[in-house]
PDB file of C-alpha atoms in Angstrom:
ATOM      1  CA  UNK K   1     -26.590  57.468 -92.930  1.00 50.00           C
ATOM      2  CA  UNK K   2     -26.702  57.112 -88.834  1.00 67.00           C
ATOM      3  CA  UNK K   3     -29.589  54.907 -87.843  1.00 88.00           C
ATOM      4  CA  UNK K   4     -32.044  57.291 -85.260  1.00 92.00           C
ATOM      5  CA  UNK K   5     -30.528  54.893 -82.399  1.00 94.00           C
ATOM      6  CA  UNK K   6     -27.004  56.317 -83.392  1.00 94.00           C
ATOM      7  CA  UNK K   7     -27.766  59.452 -83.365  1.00 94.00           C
ATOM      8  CA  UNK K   8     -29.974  59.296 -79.974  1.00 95.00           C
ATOM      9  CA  UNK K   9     -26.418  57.353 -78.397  1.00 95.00           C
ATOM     10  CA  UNK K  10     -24.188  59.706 -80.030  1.00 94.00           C
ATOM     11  CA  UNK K  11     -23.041  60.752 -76.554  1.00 95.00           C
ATOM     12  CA  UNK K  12     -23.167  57.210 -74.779  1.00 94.00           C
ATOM     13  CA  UNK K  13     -19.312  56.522 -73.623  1.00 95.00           C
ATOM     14  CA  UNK K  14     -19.069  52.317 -72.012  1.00 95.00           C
ATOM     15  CA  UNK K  15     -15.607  52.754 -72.632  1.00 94.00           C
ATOM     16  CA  UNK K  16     -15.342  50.573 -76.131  1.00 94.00           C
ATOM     17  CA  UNK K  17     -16.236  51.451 -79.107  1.00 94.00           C
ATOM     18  CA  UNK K  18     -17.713  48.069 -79.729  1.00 94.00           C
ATOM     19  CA  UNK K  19     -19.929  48.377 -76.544  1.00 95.00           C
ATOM     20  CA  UNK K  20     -21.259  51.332 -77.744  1.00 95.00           C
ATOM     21  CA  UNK K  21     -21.957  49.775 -81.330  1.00 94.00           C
ATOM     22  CA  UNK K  22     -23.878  46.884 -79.391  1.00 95.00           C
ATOM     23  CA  UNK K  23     -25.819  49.381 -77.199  1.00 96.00           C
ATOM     24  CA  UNK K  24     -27.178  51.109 -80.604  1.00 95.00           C
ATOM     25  CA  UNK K  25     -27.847  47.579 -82.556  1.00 94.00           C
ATOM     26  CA  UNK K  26     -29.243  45.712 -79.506  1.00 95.00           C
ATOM     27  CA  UNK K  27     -31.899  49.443 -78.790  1.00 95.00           C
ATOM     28  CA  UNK K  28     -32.480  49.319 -82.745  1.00 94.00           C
ATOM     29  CA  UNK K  29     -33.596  45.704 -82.008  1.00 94.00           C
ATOM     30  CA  UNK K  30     -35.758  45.940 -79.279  1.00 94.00           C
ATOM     31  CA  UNK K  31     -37.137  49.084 -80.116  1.00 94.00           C
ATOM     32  CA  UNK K  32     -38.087  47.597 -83.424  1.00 93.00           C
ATOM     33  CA  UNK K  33     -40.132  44.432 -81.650  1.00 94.00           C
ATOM     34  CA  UNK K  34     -41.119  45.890 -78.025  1.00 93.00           C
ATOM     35  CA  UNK K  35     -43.731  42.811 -77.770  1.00 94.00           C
ATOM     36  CA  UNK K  36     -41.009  40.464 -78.444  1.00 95.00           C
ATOM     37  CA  UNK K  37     -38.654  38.217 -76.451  1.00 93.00           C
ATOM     38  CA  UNK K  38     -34.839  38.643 -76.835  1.00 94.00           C
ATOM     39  CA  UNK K  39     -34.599  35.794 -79.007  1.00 95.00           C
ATOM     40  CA  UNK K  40     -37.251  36.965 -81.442  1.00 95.00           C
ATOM     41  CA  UNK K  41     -36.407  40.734 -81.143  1.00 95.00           C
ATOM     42  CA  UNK K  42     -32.896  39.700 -82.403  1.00 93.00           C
ATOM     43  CA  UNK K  43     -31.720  39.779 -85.698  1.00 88.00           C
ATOM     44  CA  UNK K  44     -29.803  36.646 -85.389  1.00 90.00           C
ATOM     45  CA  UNK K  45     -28.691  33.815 -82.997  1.00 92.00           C
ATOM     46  CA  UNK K  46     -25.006  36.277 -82.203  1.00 92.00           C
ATOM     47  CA  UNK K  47     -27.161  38.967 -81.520  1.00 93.00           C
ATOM     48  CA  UNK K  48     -28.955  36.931 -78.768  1.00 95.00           C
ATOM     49  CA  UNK K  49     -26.134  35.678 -77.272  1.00 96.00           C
ATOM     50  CA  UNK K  50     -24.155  39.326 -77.809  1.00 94.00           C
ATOM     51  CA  UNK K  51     -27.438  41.097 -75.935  1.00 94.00           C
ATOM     52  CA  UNK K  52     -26.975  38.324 -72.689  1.00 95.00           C
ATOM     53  CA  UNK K  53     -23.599  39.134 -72.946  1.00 95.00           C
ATOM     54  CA  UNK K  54     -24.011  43.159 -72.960  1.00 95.00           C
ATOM     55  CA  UNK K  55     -26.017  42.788 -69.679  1.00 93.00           C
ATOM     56  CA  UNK K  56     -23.693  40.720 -67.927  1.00 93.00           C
ATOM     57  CA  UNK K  57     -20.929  42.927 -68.134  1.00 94.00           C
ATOM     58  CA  UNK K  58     -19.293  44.263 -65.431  1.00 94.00           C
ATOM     59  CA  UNK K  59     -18.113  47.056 -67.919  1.00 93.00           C
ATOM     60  CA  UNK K  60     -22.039  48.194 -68.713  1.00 93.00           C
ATOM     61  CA  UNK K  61     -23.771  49.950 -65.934  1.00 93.00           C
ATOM     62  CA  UNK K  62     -27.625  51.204 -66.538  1.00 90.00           C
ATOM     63  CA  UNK K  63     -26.683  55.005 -65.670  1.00 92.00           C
ATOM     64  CA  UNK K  64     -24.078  54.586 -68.923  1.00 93.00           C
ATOM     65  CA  UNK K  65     -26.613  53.655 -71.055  1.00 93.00           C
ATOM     66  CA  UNK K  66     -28.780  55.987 -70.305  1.00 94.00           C
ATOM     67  CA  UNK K  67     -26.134  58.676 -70.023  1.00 95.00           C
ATOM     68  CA  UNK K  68     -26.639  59.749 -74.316  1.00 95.00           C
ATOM     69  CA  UNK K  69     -30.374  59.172 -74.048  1.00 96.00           C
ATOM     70  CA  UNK K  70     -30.589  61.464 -70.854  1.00 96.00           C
ATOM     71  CA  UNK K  71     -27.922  64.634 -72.979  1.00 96.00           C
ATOM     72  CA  UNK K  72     -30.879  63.871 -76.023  1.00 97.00           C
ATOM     73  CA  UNK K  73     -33.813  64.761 -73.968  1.00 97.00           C
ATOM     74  CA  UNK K  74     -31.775  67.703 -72.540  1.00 97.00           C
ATOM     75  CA  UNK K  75     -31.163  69.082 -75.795  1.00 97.00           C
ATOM     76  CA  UNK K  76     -34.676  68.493 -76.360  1.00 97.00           C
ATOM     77  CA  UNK K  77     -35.660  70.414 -73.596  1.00 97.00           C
ATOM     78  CA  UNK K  78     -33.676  72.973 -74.414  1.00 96.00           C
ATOM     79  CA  UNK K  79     -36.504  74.026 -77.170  1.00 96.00           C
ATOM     80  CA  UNK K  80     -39.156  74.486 -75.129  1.00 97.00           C
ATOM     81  CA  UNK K  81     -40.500  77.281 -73.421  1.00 97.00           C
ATOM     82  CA  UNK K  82     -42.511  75.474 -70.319  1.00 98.00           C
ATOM     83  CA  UNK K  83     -41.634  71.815 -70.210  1.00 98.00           C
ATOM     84  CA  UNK K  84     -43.379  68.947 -68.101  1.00 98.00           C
ATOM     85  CA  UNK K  85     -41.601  66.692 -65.922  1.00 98.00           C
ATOM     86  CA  UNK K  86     -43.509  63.833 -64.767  1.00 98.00           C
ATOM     87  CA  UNK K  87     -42.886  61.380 -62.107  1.00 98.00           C
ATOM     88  CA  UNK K  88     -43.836  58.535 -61.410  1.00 97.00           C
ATOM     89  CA  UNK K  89     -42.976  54.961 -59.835  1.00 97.00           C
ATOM     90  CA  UNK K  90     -43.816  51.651 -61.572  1.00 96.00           C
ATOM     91  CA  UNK K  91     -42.888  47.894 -60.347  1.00 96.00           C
ATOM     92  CA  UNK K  92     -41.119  44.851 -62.576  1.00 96.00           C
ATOM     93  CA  UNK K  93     -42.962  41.624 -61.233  1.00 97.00           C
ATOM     94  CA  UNK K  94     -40.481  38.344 -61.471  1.00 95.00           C
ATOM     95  CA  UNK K  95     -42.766  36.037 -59.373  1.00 96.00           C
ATOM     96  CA  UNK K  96     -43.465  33.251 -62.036  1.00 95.00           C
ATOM     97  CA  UNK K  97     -39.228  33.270 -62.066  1.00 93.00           C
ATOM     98  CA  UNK K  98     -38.829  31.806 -58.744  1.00 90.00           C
ATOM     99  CA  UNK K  99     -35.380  31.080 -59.300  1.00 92.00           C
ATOM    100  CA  UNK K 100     -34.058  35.157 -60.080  1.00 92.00           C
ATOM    101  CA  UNK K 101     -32.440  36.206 -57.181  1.00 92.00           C
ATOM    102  CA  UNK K 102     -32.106  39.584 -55.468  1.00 94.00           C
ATOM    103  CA  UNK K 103     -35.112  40.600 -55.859  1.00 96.00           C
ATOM    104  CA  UNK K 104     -37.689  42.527 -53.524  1.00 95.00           C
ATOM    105  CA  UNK K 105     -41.430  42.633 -52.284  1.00 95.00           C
ATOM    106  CA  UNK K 106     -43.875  44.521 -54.279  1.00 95.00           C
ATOM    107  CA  UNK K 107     -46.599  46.374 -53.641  1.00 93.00           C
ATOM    108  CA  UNK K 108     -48.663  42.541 -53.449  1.00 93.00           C
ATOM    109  CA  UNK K 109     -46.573  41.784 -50.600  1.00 92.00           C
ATOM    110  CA  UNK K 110     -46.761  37.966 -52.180  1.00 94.00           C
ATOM    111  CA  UNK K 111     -45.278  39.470 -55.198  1.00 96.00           C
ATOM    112  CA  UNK K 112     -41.343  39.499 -55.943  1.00 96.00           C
ATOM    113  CA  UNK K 113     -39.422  41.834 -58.557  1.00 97.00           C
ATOM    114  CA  UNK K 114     -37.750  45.716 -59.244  1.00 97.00           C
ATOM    115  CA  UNK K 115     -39.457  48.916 -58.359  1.00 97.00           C
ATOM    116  CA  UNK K 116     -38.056  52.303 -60.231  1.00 97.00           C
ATOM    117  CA  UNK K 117     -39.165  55.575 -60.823  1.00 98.00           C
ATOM    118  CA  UNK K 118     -38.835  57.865 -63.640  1.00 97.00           C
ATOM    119  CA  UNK K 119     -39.186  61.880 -64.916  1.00 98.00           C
ATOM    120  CA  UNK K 120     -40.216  61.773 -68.195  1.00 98.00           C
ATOM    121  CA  UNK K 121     -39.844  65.082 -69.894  1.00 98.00           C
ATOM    122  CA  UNK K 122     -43.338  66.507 -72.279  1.00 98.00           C
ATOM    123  CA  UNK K 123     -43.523  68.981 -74.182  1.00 97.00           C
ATOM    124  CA  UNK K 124     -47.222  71.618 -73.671  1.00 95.00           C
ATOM    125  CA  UNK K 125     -47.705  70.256 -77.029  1.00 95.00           C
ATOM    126  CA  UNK K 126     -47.907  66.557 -75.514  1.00 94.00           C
ATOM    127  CA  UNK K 127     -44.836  65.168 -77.153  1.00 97.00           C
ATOM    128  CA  UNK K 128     -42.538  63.283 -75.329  1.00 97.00           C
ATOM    129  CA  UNK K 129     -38.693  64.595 -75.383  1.00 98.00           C
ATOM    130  CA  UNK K 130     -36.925  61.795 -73.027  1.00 97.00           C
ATOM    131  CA  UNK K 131     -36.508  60.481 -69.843  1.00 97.00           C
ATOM    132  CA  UNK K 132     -34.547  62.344 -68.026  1.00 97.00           C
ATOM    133  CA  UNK K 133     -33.995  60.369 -64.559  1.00 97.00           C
ATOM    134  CA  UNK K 134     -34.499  57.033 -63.587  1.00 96.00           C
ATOM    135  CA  UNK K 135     -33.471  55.035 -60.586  1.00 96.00           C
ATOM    136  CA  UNK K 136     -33.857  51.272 -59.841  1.00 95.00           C
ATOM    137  CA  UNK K 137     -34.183  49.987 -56.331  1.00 96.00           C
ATOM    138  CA  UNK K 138     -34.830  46.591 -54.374  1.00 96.00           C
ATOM    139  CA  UNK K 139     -37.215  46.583 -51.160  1.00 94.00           C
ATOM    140  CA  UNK K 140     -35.391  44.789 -48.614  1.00 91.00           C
ATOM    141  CA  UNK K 141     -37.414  41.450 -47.724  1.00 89.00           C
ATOM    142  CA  UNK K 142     -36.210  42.149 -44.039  1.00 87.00           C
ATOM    143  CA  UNK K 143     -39.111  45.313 -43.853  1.00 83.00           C
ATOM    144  CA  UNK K 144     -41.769  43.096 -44.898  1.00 85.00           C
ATOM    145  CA  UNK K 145     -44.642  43.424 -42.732  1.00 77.00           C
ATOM    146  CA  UNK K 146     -42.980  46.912 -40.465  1.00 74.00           C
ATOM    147  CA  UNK K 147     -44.697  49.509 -42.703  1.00 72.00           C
ATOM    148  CA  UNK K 148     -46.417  50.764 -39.342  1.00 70.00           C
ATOM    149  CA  UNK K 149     -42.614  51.866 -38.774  1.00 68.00           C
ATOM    150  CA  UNK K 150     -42.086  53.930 -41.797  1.00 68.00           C
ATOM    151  CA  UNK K 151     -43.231  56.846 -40.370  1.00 70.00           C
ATOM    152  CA  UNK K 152     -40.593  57.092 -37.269  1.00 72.00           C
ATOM    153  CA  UNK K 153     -37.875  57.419 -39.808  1.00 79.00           C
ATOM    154  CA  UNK K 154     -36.515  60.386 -41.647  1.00 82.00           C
ATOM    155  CA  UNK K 155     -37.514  60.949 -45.066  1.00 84.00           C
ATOM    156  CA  UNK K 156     -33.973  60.504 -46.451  1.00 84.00           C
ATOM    157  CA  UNK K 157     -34.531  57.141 -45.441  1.00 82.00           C
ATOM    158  CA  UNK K 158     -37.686  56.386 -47.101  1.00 90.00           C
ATOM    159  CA  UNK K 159     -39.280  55.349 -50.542  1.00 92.00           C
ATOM    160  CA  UNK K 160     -40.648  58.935 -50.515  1.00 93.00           C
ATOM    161  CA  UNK K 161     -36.865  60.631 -51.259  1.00 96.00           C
ATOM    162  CA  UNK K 162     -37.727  59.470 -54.115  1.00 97.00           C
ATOM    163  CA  UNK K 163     -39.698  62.509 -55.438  1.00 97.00           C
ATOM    164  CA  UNK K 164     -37.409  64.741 -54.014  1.00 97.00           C
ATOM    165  CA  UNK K 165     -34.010  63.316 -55.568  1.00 97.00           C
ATOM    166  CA  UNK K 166     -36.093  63.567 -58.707  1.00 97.00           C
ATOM    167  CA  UNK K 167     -36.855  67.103 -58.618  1.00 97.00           C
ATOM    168  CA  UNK K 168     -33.391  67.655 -57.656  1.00 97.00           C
ATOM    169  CA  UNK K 169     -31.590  66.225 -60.802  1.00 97.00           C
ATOM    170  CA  UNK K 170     -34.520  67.735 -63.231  1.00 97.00           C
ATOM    171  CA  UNK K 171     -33.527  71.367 -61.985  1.00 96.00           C
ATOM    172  CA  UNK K 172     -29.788  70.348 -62.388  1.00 96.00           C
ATOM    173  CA  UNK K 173     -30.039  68.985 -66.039  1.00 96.00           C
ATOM    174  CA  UNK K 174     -32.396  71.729 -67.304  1.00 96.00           C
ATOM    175  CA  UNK K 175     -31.696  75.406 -68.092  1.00 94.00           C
ATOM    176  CA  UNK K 176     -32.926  77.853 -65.609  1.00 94.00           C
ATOM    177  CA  UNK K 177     -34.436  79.746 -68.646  1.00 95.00           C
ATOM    178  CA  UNK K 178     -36.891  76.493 -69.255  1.00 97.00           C
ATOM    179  CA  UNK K 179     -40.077  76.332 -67.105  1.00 97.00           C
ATOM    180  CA  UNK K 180     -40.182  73.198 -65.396  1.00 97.00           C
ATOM    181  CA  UNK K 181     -43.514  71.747 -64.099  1.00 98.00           C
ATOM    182  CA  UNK K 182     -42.955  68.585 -61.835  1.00 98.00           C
ATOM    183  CA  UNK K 183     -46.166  66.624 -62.264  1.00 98.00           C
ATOM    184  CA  UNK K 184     -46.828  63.577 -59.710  1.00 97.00           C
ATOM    185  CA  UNK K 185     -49.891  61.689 -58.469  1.00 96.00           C
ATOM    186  CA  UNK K 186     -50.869  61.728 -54.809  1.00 95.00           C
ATOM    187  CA  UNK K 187     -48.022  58.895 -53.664  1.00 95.00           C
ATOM    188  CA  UNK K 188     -46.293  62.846 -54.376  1.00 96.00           C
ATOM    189  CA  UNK K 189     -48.788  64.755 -51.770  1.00 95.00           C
ATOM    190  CA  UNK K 190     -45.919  64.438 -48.823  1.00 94.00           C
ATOM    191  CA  UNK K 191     -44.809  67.715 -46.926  1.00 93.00           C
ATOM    192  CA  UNK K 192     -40.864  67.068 -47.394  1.00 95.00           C
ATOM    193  CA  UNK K 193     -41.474  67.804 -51.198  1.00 96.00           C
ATOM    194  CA  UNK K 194     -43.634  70.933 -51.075  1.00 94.00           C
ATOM    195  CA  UNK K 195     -41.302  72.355 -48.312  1.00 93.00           C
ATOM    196  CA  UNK K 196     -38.169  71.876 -50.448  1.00 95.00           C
ATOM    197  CA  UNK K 197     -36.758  74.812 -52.123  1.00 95.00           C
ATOM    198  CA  UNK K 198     -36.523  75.073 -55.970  1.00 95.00           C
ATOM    199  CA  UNK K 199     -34.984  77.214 -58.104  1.00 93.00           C
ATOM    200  CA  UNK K 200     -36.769  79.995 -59.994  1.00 92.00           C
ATOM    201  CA  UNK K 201     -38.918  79.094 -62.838  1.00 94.00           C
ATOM    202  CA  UNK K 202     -39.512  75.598 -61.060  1.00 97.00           C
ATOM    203  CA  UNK K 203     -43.251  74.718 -60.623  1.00 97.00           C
ATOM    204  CA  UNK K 204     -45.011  71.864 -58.961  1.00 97.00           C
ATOM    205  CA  UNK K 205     -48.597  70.208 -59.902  1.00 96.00           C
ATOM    206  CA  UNK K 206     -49.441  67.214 -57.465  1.00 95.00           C
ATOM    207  CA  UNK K 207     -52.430  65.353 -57.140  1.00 94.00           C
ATOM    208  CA  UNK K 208     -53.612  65.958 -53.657  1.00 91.00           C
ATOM    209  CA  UNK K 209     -53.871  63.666 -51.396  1.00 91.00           C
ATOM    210  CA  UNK K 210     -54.212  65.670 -47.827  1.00 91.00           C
ATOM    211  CA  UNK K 211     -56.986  67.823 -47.526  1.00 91.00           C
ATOM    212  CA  UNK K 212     -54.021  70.296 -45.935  1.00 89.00           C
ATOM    213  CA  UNK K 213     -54.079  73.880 -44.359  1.00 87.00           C
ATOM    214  CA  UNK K 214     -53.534  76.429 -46.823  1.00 85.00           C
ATOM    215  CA  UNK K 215     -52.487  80.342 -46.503  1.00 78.00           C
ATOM    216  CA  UNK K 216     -53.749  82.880 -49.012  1.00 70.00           C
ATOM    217  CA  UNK K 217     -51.070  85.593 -50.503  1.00 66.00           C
ATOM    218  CA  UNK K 218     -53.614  87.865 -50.231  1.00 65.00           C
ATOM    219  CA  UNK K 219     -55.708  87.316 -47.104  1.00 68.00           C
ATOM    220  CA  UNK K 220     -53.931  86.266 -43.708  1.00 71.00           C
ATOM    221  CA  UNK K 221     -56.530  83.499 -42.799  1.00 76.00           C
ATOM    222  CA  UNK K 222     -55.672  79.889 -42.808  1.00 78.00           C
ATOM    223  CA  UNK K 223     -58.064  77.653 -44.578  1.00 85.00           C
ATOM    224  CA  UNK K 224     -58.442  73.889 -46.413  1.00 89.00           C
ATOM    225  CA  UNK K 225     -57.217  72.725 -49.530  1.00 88.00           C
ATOM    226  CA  UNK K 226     -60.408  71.503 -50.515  1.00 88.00           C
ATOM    227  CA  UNK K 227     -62.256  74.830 -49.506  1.00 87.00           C
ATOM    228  CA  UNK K 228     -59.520  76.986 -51.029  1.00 84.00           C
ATOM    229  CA  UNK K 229     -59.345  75.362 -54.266  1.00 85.00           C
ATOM    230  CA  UNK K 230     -63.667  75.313 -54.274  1.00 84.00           C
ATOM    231  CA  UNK K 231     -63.597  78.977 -54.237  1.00 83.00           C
ATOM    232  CA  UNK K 232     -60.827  79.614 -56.724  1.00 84.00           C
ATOM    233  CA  UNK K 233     -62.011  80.733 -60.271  1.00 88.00           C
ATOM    234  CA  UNK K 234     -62.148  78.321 -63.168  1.00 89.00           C
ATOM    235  CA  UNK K 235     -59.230  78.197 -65.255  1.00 87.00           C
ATOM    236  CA  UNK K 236     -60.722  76.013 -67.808  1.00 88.00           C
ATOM    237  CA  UNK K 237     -62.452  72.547 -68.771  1.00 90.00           C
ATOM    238  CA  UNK K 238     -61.626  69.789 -70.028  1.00 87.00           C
ATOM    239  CA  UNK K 239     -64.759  66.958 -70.790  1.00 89.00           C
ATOM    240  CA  UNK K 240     -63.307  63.128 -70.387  1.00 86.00           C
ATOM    241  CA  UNK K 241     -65.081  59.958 -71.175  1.00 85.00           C
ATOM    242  CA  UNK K 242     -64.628  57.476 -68.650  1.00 83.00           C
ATOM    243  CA  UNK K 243     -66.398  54.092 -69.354  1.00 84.00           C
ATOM    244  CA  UNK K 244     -68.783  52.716 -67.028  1.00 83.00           C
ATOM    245  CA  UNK K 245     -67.926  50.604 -63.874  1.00 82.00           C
ATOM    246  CA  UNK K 246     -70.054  49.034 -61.029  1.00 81.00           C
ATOM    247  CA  UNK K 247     -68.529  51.037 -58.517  1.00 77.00           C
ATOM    248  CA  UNK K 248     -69.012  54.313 -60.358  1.00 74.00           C
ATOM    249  CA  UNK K 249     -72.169  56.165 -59.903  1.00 73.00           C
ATOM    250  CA  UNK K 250     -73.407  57.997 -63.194  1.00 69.00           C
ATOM    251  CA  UNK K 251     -73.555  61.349 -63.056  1.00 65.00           C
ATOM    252  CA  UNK K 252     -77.069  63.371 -63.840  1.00 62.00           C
ATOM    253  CA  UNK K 253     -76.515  66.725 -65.802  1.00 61.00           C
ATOM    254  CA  UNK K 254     -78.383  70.017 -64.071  1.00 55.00           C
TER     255      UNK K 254
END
């Protein structure tokens, strides 16, 4: 019987069958101790050295392995009526390795490592069907401190293409027939994205950021985000518990 990382990598092709038996053992190892080093998530000292090996490579690159993963989730997706694609960016932090190389600045300028973002595909029943995108980047150490530039260049040449090129591959993987809902926290809330078209049955929910001009379908005035979205009806509730903080002022009930 196929182990569930053989049948996830059914499609995965690194051009050997014995790289793509070491791609299923070494994510059946690692996925079976996710808190664990290499050395202790390994079943044995050849697995170690076979997993160091497997990254070095020049025959394995990332968009390979997640190649079967990525026709998984769109299977997956295929199921669903209304399916959620969130994005969002997260940050690999190498610092206490001072002697990796290639690496970029991080959000703590002082700070050294990867960024990448993701679209990770969720079902309206909350269950998670696959990534579907991912890309990996290094911030050039030469733009350190010129962030007051950023803003003279074109978005193509900016961290913020990064929403867009995501929205762009989750229309192309998923069927037209599938409701797509791009979900994205403010770092999202940039013009270039809402002003992009999208295919039919392609929805976007952003956390706002700019309090921006907005135009009613049904009236022709021009109002704010914030004033528009005050007078809207309510769709529904949801009650959260958040714990308590210094900085957060408690909240009296009427």
């Amino acid at each position: 019987m196929s182990s569930w990382a053989a049948t996830e990598l059914e499609t995965a092709d690194l051009g050997d069958v014995r790289r793509n038996r070491r791609l299923v053992h070494l994510v059946e190892d690692l996925a079976a101790r996710p808190e664990s080093s290499v050395p202790q998530a390994s079943r044995d000292g050849a697995s170690t050295q076979a997993a160091y090996d497997f990254w070095q490579s020049p025959h394995v690159k990332p968009q390979d392995i997640l190649a079967g993963h990525r026709d998984r989730t769109v299977e997956r997706v295929k199921q669903q009526s209304v399916v959620l694609a969130i994005q969002d960016t997260t940050e690999f932090n190498f610092t206490s390795h001072p002697k990796t190389q290639g690496l970029g600045y991080l959000d703590n300028a002082n700070s050294r490592g990867l960024k990448m973002h993701s679209v990770l595909c969720v079902s309206t029943q909350q269950v998670p069907l696959g990534v579907l995108h991912q890309e990996v980047w290094v911030r050039d150490l030469g733009q350190l401190g010129k962030k007051h530039q950023r803003h003279k260049r074109p978005i193509q040449d900016k961290e913020s293409q990064r929403w867009l090129t995501a929205l762009l591959a989750t229309e192309q993987a998923i069927d037209e027939s599938v409701r797509v809902v791009t979900v994205a926290d403010q770092e999202a809330d940039i013009y270039e994205l809402f002003a992009l078209p999208r295919r039919t049955n392609s929805e976007l929910l952003i956390r706002a950021y700019h309090n921006r001009s907005v135009k009613s379908f049904a009236e022709p005035t021009v109002e704010k985000l914030q004033q528009a979205i005050g007078q809207s009806p309510v769709c529904g509730q949801l009650r959260l518990e958040l714990p308590r903080q210094p900085q957060r002022h408690p909240v009296v009930p009427p």
